[in-house]
Coordinates of C-alpha atoms and ligand atoms in Angstrom, one line a residue:
M1 CA -17.1 -4.1 12.0
I2 CA -20.6 -2.5 12.3
I3 CA -21.0 0.7 10.4
K4 CA -23.6 3.1 11.8
H5 CA -23.1 6.0 9.4
K6 CA -26.0 5.7 6.9
K7 CA -24.7 8.4 4.5
L8 CA -21.2 6.7 4.4
L9 CA -22.8 3.3 3.7
S10 CA -24.9 4.5 0.9
W11 CA -22.0 6.5 -0.7
V12 CA -19.8 3.4 -0.6
K13 CA -22.6 1.4 -2.1
E14 CA -23.1 4.0 -4.9
M15 CA -19.4 4.1 -5.7
A16 CA -19.1 0.3 -5.7
A17 CA -22.1 0.2 -8.2
L18 CA -20.0 2.5 -10.5
C19 CA -16.6 0.8 -10.1
K20 CA -17.9 -2.8 -9.8
P21 CA -15.3 -4.3 -7.5
D22 CA -15.4 -8.1 -6.8
K23 CA -15.5 -7.4 -3.1
I24 CA -15.4 -4.5 -0.5
V25 CA -13.0 -4.6 2.5
W26 CA -13.2 -2.1 5.3
I27 CA -9.7 -1.2 6.6
D28 CA -9.4 -1.5 10.4
G29 CA -5.8 -0.4 10.7
T30 CA -4.5 -3.5 12.7
E31 CA -1.1 -5.1 12.4
E32 CA -2.7 -8.4 11.4
E33 CA -4.5 -6.6 8.5
K34 CA -1.2 -5.1 7.4
R35 CA 0.5 -8.5 7.2
R36 CA -2.4 -10.0 5.3
L37 CA -2.3 -7.1 2.7
E38 CA 1.4 -7.3 2.3
Q39 CA 1.3 -11.1 1.8
E40 CA -1.3 -10.6 -0.9
A41 CA 0.7 -7.9 -2.6
F42 CA 3.9 -10.1 -2.5
R43 CA 1.9 -12.8 -4.3
T44 CA 0.6 -10.5 -7.1
G45 CA 3.9 -8.7 -7.5
E46 CA 2.4 -5.3 -6.5
L47 CA 5.1 -5.3 -3.7
I48 CA 8.5 -7.0 -3.2
E49 CA 9.6 -8.0 0.2
L50 CA 13.0 -6.4 1.1
N51 CA 15.8 -8.0 3.1
Q52 CA 14.2 -8.4 6.5
E53 CA 17.5 -8.7 8.3
K54 CA 18.9 -5.5 7.0
L55 CA 15.6 -3.6 6.4
P56 CA 13.0 -5.0 8.8
G57 CA 9.4 -4.3 7.8
C58 CA 10.5 -2.7 4.5
V59 CA 8.8 -3.3 1.2
Y60 CA 9.5 -2.2 -2.4
H61 CA 7.2 -1.0 -5.2
R62 CA 7.5 0.2 -8.8
T63 CA 5.0 2.5 -10.4
S64 CA 4.2 2.4 -14.1
P65 CA 7.0 4.3 -16.0
T66 CA 4.5 6.9 -17.2
D67 CA 3.2 7.5 -13.7
V68 CA 6.0 8.9 -11.6
A69 CA 5.0 12.4 -10.4
R70 CA 2.1 14.7 -9.8
T71 CA 0.4 15.5 -13.0
E72 CA -0.5 19.1 -12.6
H73 CA -2.0 19.5 -16.1
L74 CA -4.5 16.7 -15.3
T75 CA -5.4 18.2 -11.9
F76 CA -8.6 20.3 -11.7
I77 CA -10.5 22.4 -9.2
C78 CA -14.2 21.9 -10.0
T79 CA -16.1 24.8 -8.6
K80 CA -19.5 26.0 -10.0
K81 CA -18.0 29.3 -10.9
K82 CA -14.7 29.4 -12.9
S83 CA -13.7 32.6 -11.1
D84 CA -13.7 30.8 -7.8
A85 CA -10.9 28.5 -8.9
G86 CA -9.0 31.5 -10.1
P87 CA -6.4 32.2 -12.8
T88 CA -3.7 29.8 -11.4
N89 CA -5.8 26.6 -11.4
N90 CA -7.1 24.3 -14.1
W91 CA -10.9 24.5 -13.9
M92 CA -13.7 22.2 -15.0
S93 CA -17.4 22.5 -14.1
P94 CA -18.6 19.9 -11.5
K95 CA -21.1 18.6 -14.0
E96 CA -18.6 17.9 -16.7
A97 CA -16.0 16.6 -14.2
F98 CA -18.4 14.1 -12.6
E99 CA -19.5 13.0 -16.1
K100 CA -15.9 12.5 -17.3
G101 CA -14.9 10.9 -14.1
R102 CA -17.9 8.5 -14.2
Q103 CA -16.8 7.2 -17.6
L104 CA -13.3 6.5 -16.3
F105 CA -14.4 4.9 -13.1
K106 CA -17.1 2.8 -14.7
N107 CA -16.2 -0.9 -14.1
S108 CA -12.6 0.1 -13.2
M109 CA -12.5 -2.3 -10.3
V110 CA -13.8 -5.4 -11.9
G111 CA -11.7 -8.4 -10.7
R112 CA -10.3 -6.2 -7.9
T113 CA -11.1 -5.4 -4.2
M114 CA -12.3 -2.0 -3.2
Y115 CA -10.7 -1.0 0.1
V116 CA -12.5 1.5 2.3
I117 CA -9.9 3.5 4.3
P118 CA -11.2 5.7 7.1
F119 CA -8.5 8.3 7.8
S120 CA -7.9 11.3 10.0
M121 CA -5.7 14.2 9.0
G122 CA -4.4 15.4 12.4
P123 CA -4.7 13.5 15.7
V124 CA -8.0 11.6 15.9
G125 CA -10.5 13.8 17.6
S126 CA -8.5 17.0 17.6
A127 CA -10.4 20.3 16.8
F128 CA -7.7 20.8 14.1
S129 CA -8.4 17.4 12.4
K130 CA -10.5 16.4 9.4
I131 CA -11.8 13.0 8.6
G132 CA -11.8 11.4 5.1
I133 CA -12.7 8.1 3.6
E134 CA -10.7 6.9 0.7
L135 CA -12.0 4.1 -1.5
T136 CA -9.2 2.6 -3.5
D137 CA -8.3 -0.6 -5.5
S138 CA -4.6 -0.4 -4.6
I139 CA -3.0 -2.2 -1.6
Y140 CA 0.0 0.1 -2.1
V141 CA -2.3 3.1 -1.4
V142 CA -3.7 1.4 1.7
L143 CA -0.2 0.7 3.1
N144 CA 1.0 4.2 2.3
M145 CA -2.1 5.8 3.9
R146 CA -1.4 3.6 6.9
I147 CA 1.9 5.4 7.3
M148 CA 1.0 8.9 6.2
T149 CA -2.3 9.3 8.1
R150 CA -4.1 7.8 11.1
I151 CA -6.4 5.1 9.8
G152 CA -8.9 2.5 10.9
S153 CA -11.6 1.8 13.4
A154 CA -10.8 4.7 15.8
V155 CA -11.5 7.1 13.0
L156 CA -14.9 5.4 12.2
E157 CA -15.8 5.5 15.8
R158 CA -15.0 9.2 15.9
L159 CA -17.1 9.8 12.8
G160 CA -20.1 8.3 14.6
K161 CA -23.5 8.1 13.0
D162 CA -23.5 11.3 11.0
G163 CA -20.0 13.0 11.2
E164 CA -18.7 15.1 8.3
F165 CA -16.1 13.5 6.0
T166 CA -14.3 14.1 2.7
K167 CA -15.4 11.6 0.1
G168 CA -12.3 10.3 -1.7
L169 CA -12.5 7.9 -4.6
H170 CA -9.4 6.4 -6.2
S171 CA -8.9 3.8 -8.9
K172 CA -5.7 2.8 -10.7
A173 CA -8.1 1.9 -13.6
D174 CA -5.6 1.1 -16.5
L175 CA -2.9 3.6 -15.4
D176 CA -3.2 5.2 -18.8
P177 CA -2.0 8.9 -18.7
N178 CA -4.6 9.7 -21.4
R179 CA -7.3 8.4 -19.1
R180 CA -6.1 10.1 -15.9
L181 CA -7.8 12.8 -13.9
I182 CA -7.3 14.3 -10.4
L183 CA -10.6 16.1 -9.7
H184 CA -11.3 18.3 -6.7
F185 CA -14.9 19.3 -5.8
P186 CA -14.4 21.7 -2.9
E187 CA -18.1 22.6 -2.8
E188 CA -19.0 19.0 -2.3
N189 CA -16.0 18.0 -0.1
T190 CA -15.2 15.3 -2.7
I191 CA -12.0 14.1 -4.5
W192 CA -11.9 11.8 -7.5
S193 CA -8.6 10.4 -8.7
V194 CA -8.4 8.0 -11.5
G195 CA -5.7 6.4 -13.7
S196 CA -2.7 6.9 -11.5
G197 CA -0.8 5.0 -8.8
Y198 CA 1.7 7.8 -7.9
G199 CA 1.7 9.0 -4.3
G200 CA 1.0 12.7 -4.8
N201 CA -2.0 11.9 -7.1
V202 CA -3.5 9.0 -5.0
L203 CA -2.7 9.4 -1.3
L204 CA -5.8 11.6 -1.1
G205 CA -5.1 12.9 2.4
K206 CA -1.9 14.6 1.3
K207 CA -2.0 17.3 -1.4
C208 CA -5.7 16.8 -2.4
L209 CA -7.3 17.0 1.1
S210 CA -4.7 18.7 3.3
L211 CA -3.8 21.4 0.8
R212 CA -6.4 21.8 -2.0
L213 CA -9.6 21.1 -0.1
G214 CA -7.9 22.2 3.2
S215 CA -7.1 25.7 1.9
F216 CA -10.7 26.0 0.6
L217 CA -12.1 24.9 4.0
G218 CA -9.5 27.1 5.8
N219 CA -10.8 30.2 4.0
K220 CA -14.4 29.3 4.8
E221 CA -13.8 28.4 8.5
G222 CA -11.0 30.9 9.3
W223 CA -7.8 28.9 9.5
L224 CA -4.7 28.2 7.2
A225 CA -3.7 25.1 5.3
E226 CA -0.2 25.6 4.1
H227 CA 2.6 23.9 2.2
M228 CA 5.0 24.3 5.1
L229 CA 7.4 22.4 7.3
I230 CA 7.1 22.9 11.1
M231 CA 10.1 22.6 13.4
G232 CA 11.0 23.5 16.9
I233 CA 14.3 25.2 17.8
E234 CA 15.3 24.6 21.4
D235 CA 17.8 27.2 22.6
P236 CA 20.3 26.8 25.5
S237 CA 17.8 27.9 28.1
G238 CA 15.4 25.1 27.1
Y239 CA 12.9 27.5 25.3
I240 CA 11.5 26.0 22.1
G241 CA 10.6 28.5 19.4
Y242 CA 8.5 26.9 16.6
I243 CA 8.6 28.0 13.0
A244 CA 6.6 27.2 9.9
A245 CA 8.4 27.5 6.6
A246 CA 7.2 27.4 3.0
F247 CA 9.6 26.6 0.1
P248 CA 8.8 25.5 -3.4
S249 CA 9.2 21.7 -4.1
A250 CA 12.9 20.6 -4.3
C251 CA 14.3 23.4 -2.1
G252 CA 15.1 21.2 0.9
K253 CA 12.1 21.4 3.2
T254 CA 12.5 17.9 4.5
N255 CA 16.3 18.3 5.2
L256 CA 15.7 21.6 7.0
A257 CA 12.9 20.2 9.2
M258 CA 15.3 17.6 10.7
L259 CA 18.7 19.4 10.5
I260 CA 21.5 18.5 12.8
P261 CA 23.0 21.6 14.6
P262 CA 26.6 22.4 13.7
E263 CA 29.1 21.5 16.4
G264 CA 29.4 25.0 17.9
L265 CA 25.6 25.5 18.2
K266 CA 25.2 21.9 19.5
K267 CA 27.7 22.7 22.3
K268 CA 25.9 25.9 23.1
G269 CA 22.8 23.7 23.8
Y270 CA 20.8 24.0 20.6
R271 CA 18.5 21.1 19.6
I272 CA 16.0 20.6 16.8
W273 CA 12.5 19.1 17.0
T274 CA 10.8 18.0 13.8
V275 CA 7.0 18.5 13.7
G276 CA 6.4 18.1 9.9
D277 CA 8.1 18.3 6.6
D278 CA 5.4 19.3 4.1
I279 CA 2.1 20.5 5.5
A280 CA 0.9 22.8 8.3
W281 CA -2.6 23.4 9.5
M282 CA -2.7 26.6 11.6
R283 CA -5.4 28.1 13.8
I284 CA -5.8 31.1 16.0
D285 CA -6.4 30.2 19.6
T286 CA -8.0 32.2 22.4
D287 CA -4.5 33.5 23.4
G288 CA -4.4 35.4 20.1
Q289 CA -1.5 33.3 18.8
L290 CA -1.2 31.0 15.8
W291 CA -1.0 27.3 16.6
A292 CA 0.0 24.6 14.1
V293 CA -0.4 20.8 13.7
N294 CA 1.2 18.6 11.0
P295 CA -1.9 16.8 9.7
E296 CA 0.3 13.9 8.4
A297 CA 1.7 11.0 10.4
G298 CA 4.6 10.1 8.0
F299 CA 7.1 11.4 5.5
F300 CA 6.8 10.8 1.8
G301 CA 10.3 11.9 0.9
V302 CA 12.4 12.2 -2.2
A303 CA 15.2 9.5 -2.1
P304 CA 17.9 10.8 -4.5
G305 CA 20.2 13.1 -2.7
T306 CA 19.2 11.8 0.7
N307 CA 22.3 10.5 2.5
S308 CA 24.0 10.5 5.9
K309 CA 25.5 13.9 5.2
T310 CA 22.4 15.7 3.8
N311 CA 20.0 14.2 6.3
P312 CA 21.3 11.8 9.0
N313 CA 18.0 11.8 10.8
M314 CA 16.1 10.6 7.8
M315 CA 18.7 7.9 7.1
A316 CA 18.1 6.6 10.6
A317 CA 14.3 6.7 10.2
I318 CA 14.1 4.7 7.0
R319 CA 16.0 1.6 8.2
S320 CA 12.7 -0.1 9.1
N321 CA 8.9 -0.1 8.3
T322 CA 9.5 1.9 5.1
I323 CA 7.9 1.6 1.6
Y324 CA 10.5 2.3 -1.1
T325 CA 9.2 3.4 -4.5
N326 CA 11.1 3.5 -7.8
V327 CA 14.6 3.2 -6.3
L328 CA 17.3 0.7 -7.3
L329 CA 16.8 -2.8 -6.0
K330 CA 20.1 -4.3 -5.0
M331 CA 20.9 -8.0 -5.4
D332 CA 20.8 -8.5 -1.6
K333 CA 17.2 -7.0 -1.6
T334 CA 18.3 -3.7 -0.1
V335 CA 18.0 -0.4 -1.9
W336 CA 20.1 2.5 -3.3
W337 CA 19.7 5.7 -5.2
E338 CA 21.7 8.4 -6.9
G339 CA 23.2 10.6 -4.2
G340 CA 22.7 7.9 -1.6
D341 CA 25.3 6.6 0.8
P342 CA 28.4 5.0 -0.7
P343 CA 29.4 2.6 -2.0
V344 CA 27.7 2.7 -5.4
P345 CA 26.5 -0.9 -5.9
D346 CA 28.1 -3.0 -8.6
E347 CA 24.7 -4.1 -10.0
G348 CA 21.0 -4.1 -9.3
I349 CA 17.6 -3.8 -10.9
D350 CA 16.6 -0.3 -11.8
W351 CA 13.3 1.5 -11.1
Q352 CA 11.9 0.1 -14.4
G353 CA 12.8 -3.5 -13.5
R354 CA 15.8 -3.7 -15.9
P355 CA 19.3 -4.9 -14.9
W356 CA 21.5 -1.9 -14.0
R357 CA 25.2 -1.3 -13.6
P358 CA 27.1 1.9 -12.7
G359 CA 29.0 3.8 -15.4
T360 CA 26.2 4.1 -17.9
D361 CA 24.1 7.3 -18.2
V362 CA 20.9 5.4 -17.1
L363 CA 19.7 6.4 -13.7
S364 CA 19.2 3.6 -11.2
S365 CA 16.4 5.4 -9.5
H366 CA 13.8 7.8 -10.8
P367 CA 14.7 11.4 -9.8
N368 CA 11.3 11.5 -8.0
S369 CA 11.7 8.1 -6.3
R370 CA 10.4 8.1 -2.8
F371 CA 10.3 6.5 0.7
T372 CA 7.3 6.5 2.9
V373 CA 8.2 6.3 6.6
P374 CA 6.3 6.7 9.9
A375 CA 7.2 10.2 11.4
R376 CA 7.7 8.6 14.8
Q377 CA 10.8 6.8 13.5
C378 CA 12.7 10.1 13.0
P379 CA 15.2 10.6 15.9
S380 CA 14.4 14.3 16.0
I381 CA 10.6 13.9 16.0
T382 CA 8.7 16.1 18.5
N383 CA 6.9 14.6 21.5
R384 CA 4.0 16.8 20.6
M385 CA 3.0 14.8 17.5
E386 CA -0.3 13.6 19.1
H387 CA -0.9 16.9 20.9
H388 CA -4.4 18.0 19.9
H389 CA -3.4 21.6 20.2
G390 CA -0.3 21.6 18.1
V391 CA 2.6 24.0 18.7
P392 CA 2.6 27.9 18.9
I393 CA 4.2 29.5 15.9
S394 CA 6.7 32.3 16.5
A395 CA 7.9 32.8 13.0
I396 CA 6.8 32.1 9.4
I397 CA 9.5 31.8 6.9
F398 CA 9.2 32.0 3.1
G399 CA 12.1 31.0 0.9
G400 CA 13.1 30.5 -2.7
R401 CA 16.0 29.6 -4.9
R402 CA 17.5 32.9 -6.0
A403 CA 21.1 33.1 -7.4
R404 CA 20.9 36.9 -6.9
L405 CA 18.6 39.5 -5.4
A406 CA 17.3 38.0 -2.1
P407 CA 19.7 38.2 0.8
L408 CA 20.4 35.2 3.1
V409 CA 17.6 36.4 5.4
Y410 CA 15.4 39.4 6.0
E411 CA 12.4 40.2 8.2
A412 CA 9.1 41.8 7.2
F413 CA 8.2 45.1 8.8
T414 CA 4.6 44.0 9.5
W415 CA 2.3 41.0 9.0
R416 CA 0.9 42.8 5.9
H417 CA 4.4 43.2 4.5
G418 CA 5.0 39.5 5.3
V419 CA 1.9 38.6 3.2
Y420 CA 3.4 40.6 0.3
M421 CA 6.7 38.8 0.8
G422 CA 4.9 35.4 0.6
A423 CA 2.7 36.5 -2.4
T424 CA 5.8 37.4 -4.4
M425 CA 7.8 34.3 -3.5
A426 CA 9.7 32.9 -6.5
S427 CA 12.3 30.4 -7.4
E428 CA 14.7 30.0 -10.3
R429 CA 14.6 27.0 -12.5
T430 CA 17.5 24.7 -12.1
A431 CA 19.2 22.5 -14.8
A432 CA 17.0 19.7 -13.5
Q433 CA 13.8 21.4 -14.5
Y434 CA 12.2 21.9 -17.9
G435 CA 12.4 25.5 -19.2
K436 CA 14.9 28.3 -19.4
Q437 CA 17.6 28.0 -16.7
G438 CA 17.6 30.9 -14.3
E439 CA 14.0 31.9 -15.3
V440 CA 12.0 33.0 -12.3
R441 CA 8.8 31.2 -11.5
R442 CA 6.4 32.9 -9.1
D443 CA 5.1 30.4 -6.5
P444 CA 3.2 32.4 -3.8
M445 CA 3.6 30.8 -0.4
A446 CA 4.8 27.6 -2.4
M447 CA 1.0 27.0 -2.9
L448 CA 0.8 27.6 -6.7
P449 CA -0.1 23.9 -7.4
F450 CA -2.0 23.4 -4.2
C451 CA -4.3 26.4 -3.5
G452 CA -7.9 25.1 -3.9
Y453 CA -9.5 28.4 -4.7
N454 CA -8.8 31.8 -6.2
M455 CA -5.4 33.0 -5.1
A456 CA -6.5 36.6 -4.8
D457 CA -9.0 35.4 -2.2
Y458 CA -6.2 33.4 -0.6
F459 CA -4.1 36.6 -0.2
K460 CA -7.1 38.3 1.3
H461 CA -7.6 35.5 3.8
W462 CA -3.9 35.7 4.9
L463 CA -4.4 39.5 5.4
Q464 CA -7.5 38.9 7.5
M465 CA -5.8 36.2 9.6
G466 CA -3.2 38.8 10.6
K467 CA -5.9 41.2 11.7
R468 CA -7.5 38.5 13.9
M469 CA -4.3 37.8 15.8
A470 CA -3.2 39.6 18.9
R471 CA 0.3 38.3 18.5
P472 CA 0.9 37.3 14.9
P473 CA 4.1 35.5 14.1
K474 CA 6.9 37.5 12.6
V475 CA 7.5 36.9 8.9
F476 CA 10.9 36.2 7.3
H477 CA 12.4 35.4 3.9
V478 CA 15.4 33.2 3.5
N479 CA 17.6 32.3 0.5
W480 CA 20.2 29.6 0.9
F481 CA 21.0 29.6 -2.8
R482 CA 22.8 32.9 -3.5
T483 CA 25.8 32.5 -5.8
D484 CA 29.1 34.3 -6.5
E485 CA 30.4 35.5 -9.9
N486 CA 31.3 31.9 -10.8
G487 CA 27.9 30.4 -9.9
D488 CA 29.2 28.8 -6.7
Y489 CA 26.9 28.9 -3.6
L490 CA 28.0 31.5 -1.1
W491 CA 26.3 29.9 1.9
P492 CA 27.2 26.3 3.0
G493 CA 23.5 25.4 3.9
F494 CA 22.4 22.2 5.6
G495 CA 23.1 22.3 9.4
E496 CA 24.6 25.7 9.1
N497 CA 21.1 27.1 8.3
L498 CA 20.5 26.9 12.0
R499 CA 22.7 30.0 12.4
V500 CA 20.0 31.9 10.4
L501 CA 17.2 30.3 12.4
E502 CA 18.9 31.3 15.6
W503 CA 18.7 34.9 14.5
V504 CA 15.1 34.5 13.5
I505 CA 14.0 33.1 16.9
D506 CA 16.1 35.8 18.7
R507 CA 14.3 38.4 16.6
C508 CA 10.9 37.0 17.8
R509 CA 12.1 37.4 21.4
A510 CA 13.5 40.9 20.6
G511 CA 16.9 39.7 21.7
V512 CA 19.1 40.6 18.7
G513 CA 19.7 43.5 16.3
A514 CA 19.2 44.2 12.6
A515 CA 19.6 47.0 10.2
E516 CA 16.6 48.6 8.4
S517 CA 16.7 48.3 4.6
P518 CA 14.1 49.1 1.9
I519 CA 13.0 45.4 1.7
G520 CA 12.9 44.7 5.5
Y521 CA 15.2 44.2 8.5
V522 CA 18.4 42.5 7.6
P523 CA 20.9 41.2 10.1
R524 CA 24.3 42.9 10.3
V525 CA 27.2 40.4 10.2
E526 CA 27.7 40.8 13.9
D527 CA 24.1 39.8 14.6
L528 CA 24.7 36.2 13.4
D529 CA 26.7 33.6 15.3
L530 CA 29.2 32.6 12.7
N531 CA 31.7 31.0 15.1
G532 CA 33.5 28.1 13.5
L533 CA 32.1 28.8 10.0
N534 CA 35.3 30.4 8.5
L535 CA 33.8 31.8 5.4
P536 CA 36.2 33.8 3.1
N537 CA 36.3 37.5 3.8
G538 CA 33.5 39.5 2.2
T539 CA 31.2 36.5 1.7
M540 CA 28.8 37.6 4.4
D541 CA 28.6 41.1 2.9
K542 CA 27.7 39.5 -0.4
L543 CA 25.1 37.3 1.2
L544 CA 23.4 40.2 3.0
E545 CA 23.7 42.7 0.2
I546 CA 20.6 44.5 -1.3
N547 CA 21.0 45.7 -4.8
K548 CA 18.4 48.4 -5.4
I549 CA 18.8 48.2 -9.2
E550 CA 18.0 44.5 -9.2
W551 CA 15.1 45.1 -6.8
K552 CA 13.6 47.7 -9.0
E553 CA 13.7 45.2 -11.9
E554 CA 12.1 42.6 -9.6
L555 CA 9.3 45.0 -8.8
K556 CA 8.3 45.2 -12.4
D557 CA 7.9 41.4 -12.4
H558 CA 5.7 41.6 -9.2
R559 CA 3.4 44.0 -11.0
E560 CA 3.1 41.7 -14.1
F561 CA 2.3 38.8 -11.9
F562 CA -0.4 40.5 -9.8
K563 CA -2.1 41.8 -12.9
M564 CA -3.5 38.4 -13.7
F565 CA -5.8 38.6 -10.6
G566 CA -7.4 41.8 -11.8
K567 CA -9.8 43.6 -9.5
R568 CA -10.0 40.6 -7.1
L569 CA -6.5 41.3 -5.8
P570 CA -6.8 42.9 -2.3
K571 CA -6.0 46.6 -2.3
E572 CA -3.5 46.0 0.6
I573 CA -1.2 44.1 -1.8
W574 CA -1.0 47.1 -4.1
D575 CA -0.5 49.3 -1.1
E576 CA 2.5 47.2 -0.1
Y577 CA 3.8 47.2 -3.7
R578 CA 3.7 51.0 -3.7
A579 CA 5.4 51.2 -0.3
L580 CA 8.2 49.0 -1.5
E581 CA 8.6 51.1 -4.6
K582 CA 8.8 54.2 -2.5
R583 CA 11.4 52.7 -0.2
L584 CA 13.5 51.7 -3.2
A585 CA 13.3 55.1 -4.9
Ligands
OXD601 C1 5.7 16.9 -2.5 C2 5.6 18.0 -3.5 O1 5.7 15.7 -2.9 O2 5.6 19.2 -3.1 O3 5.7 17.2 -1.3 O4 5.6 17.8 -4.7
MN602 MN1 5.3 19.2 -0.9

């Protein structure tokens, strides 16, 4: 491969002088290269080959037991001014961060190979797309990036002699959590990640580039990088309405993005098209509409709880060409996890490499164990995946896990009101999370851990985007998690959620009614197609109820949350706050 990009060559040379790898290998993205890297990883034990009859093309990997999730407390936004990172991010000055990083990267690749991965987020060559180069000493990272992004020679060709690219440097180093840092330098389009081998920390195209640097670039260049799934809902006439939806982690984005319509709606002619399950990049086109692409090319999904009932499409996708991380390795070299399809295996090797049998309280798989799978293997995947233009977005949906308060679904009065809805998004802690159960955690637009700049400026950017659009999407809020007096869920969820999405899409086409309430437009029971659902009497009323006393309490919490942004918070947010207060009075 002849590299013509001088700046790229000198940067690779400089980073190699710091990390001191034994050799440098440029990744071309071919099948032959993949096979060679897999064979090498099988030899060293970095990967285990799975049962090729039952799981063709699948491999298995274990991370270090202290390296199993994103480490938010070690993740920094390194802008010159602290105020540009804002009150919701960890901040370090670029000078200090580069110094600390340099100490950790120094000689970190001795005895190892440095792989140079050219990758494109979004279809290669699309106006939506961004190119990055990740330098890494991990074959696991190369093989994951191969699935999650578009990699190889085509990207280098596109970059040409002097194209702009994000400089990503990753080394596992010694995987010591005390010597781990995930550093973002938005002002220099650079990411340094050291001391981890866990996906969210090391697949630099994902959270680091597509969300943290992406949101920073979006603000600068006038587009949106969001923690959102994208899906198309095809109605009986053949019209496909696309939605983008933000939910905090562990609220079912992946399952929703590829849901199977319930029998009645399927018969009516409804069909789902999956575009993405985690990230949306959205731009305003000359038609005044918002268009979205999924910058990724694969899914990095949580295994536990995924089964043929909760997500049949995903189960079909992960039968081949999938990387499994930290799940149970069965004796026949297939895999299983808690909440997976039955039967529970009699024995296996757990995620830490120890013999495992059911009936003990030891988990076979880490709760954040994962599969990495090419998006094209999902039976519901859209045929617009490589469309440079993406898909037009009719509706934006925000959601959280609220046992009370938020009705099943409601619609914002205006874009500005919708921005307020997103900015006040919140979720309750579940038993699975650290902290007081039921406690509300604010997570604006599900971007709290991912916004690469001051969140007050981020709200302002959202408000401005609305002003620039001739036809902005309608904005909605959903809550699948409302419970009754006994703590049981009122709404069945999963495929049935399509009944709510049907109303959402109909609202965008002005085809269905709603009642006006202080918090927005709420469907009346008769506005939803509930045929075949057979919920107990009164359940729908409870699901759609708005309790003004609870909402007034909620409002106090909004105020407390917004105070942290001080004067930088846009005036329009306070205007919306006061308008809501007045409607609730
Ligand atoms: C993810 C996350 O892995 O949000 O997508 O943590
Ligand atoms: Mn996510």
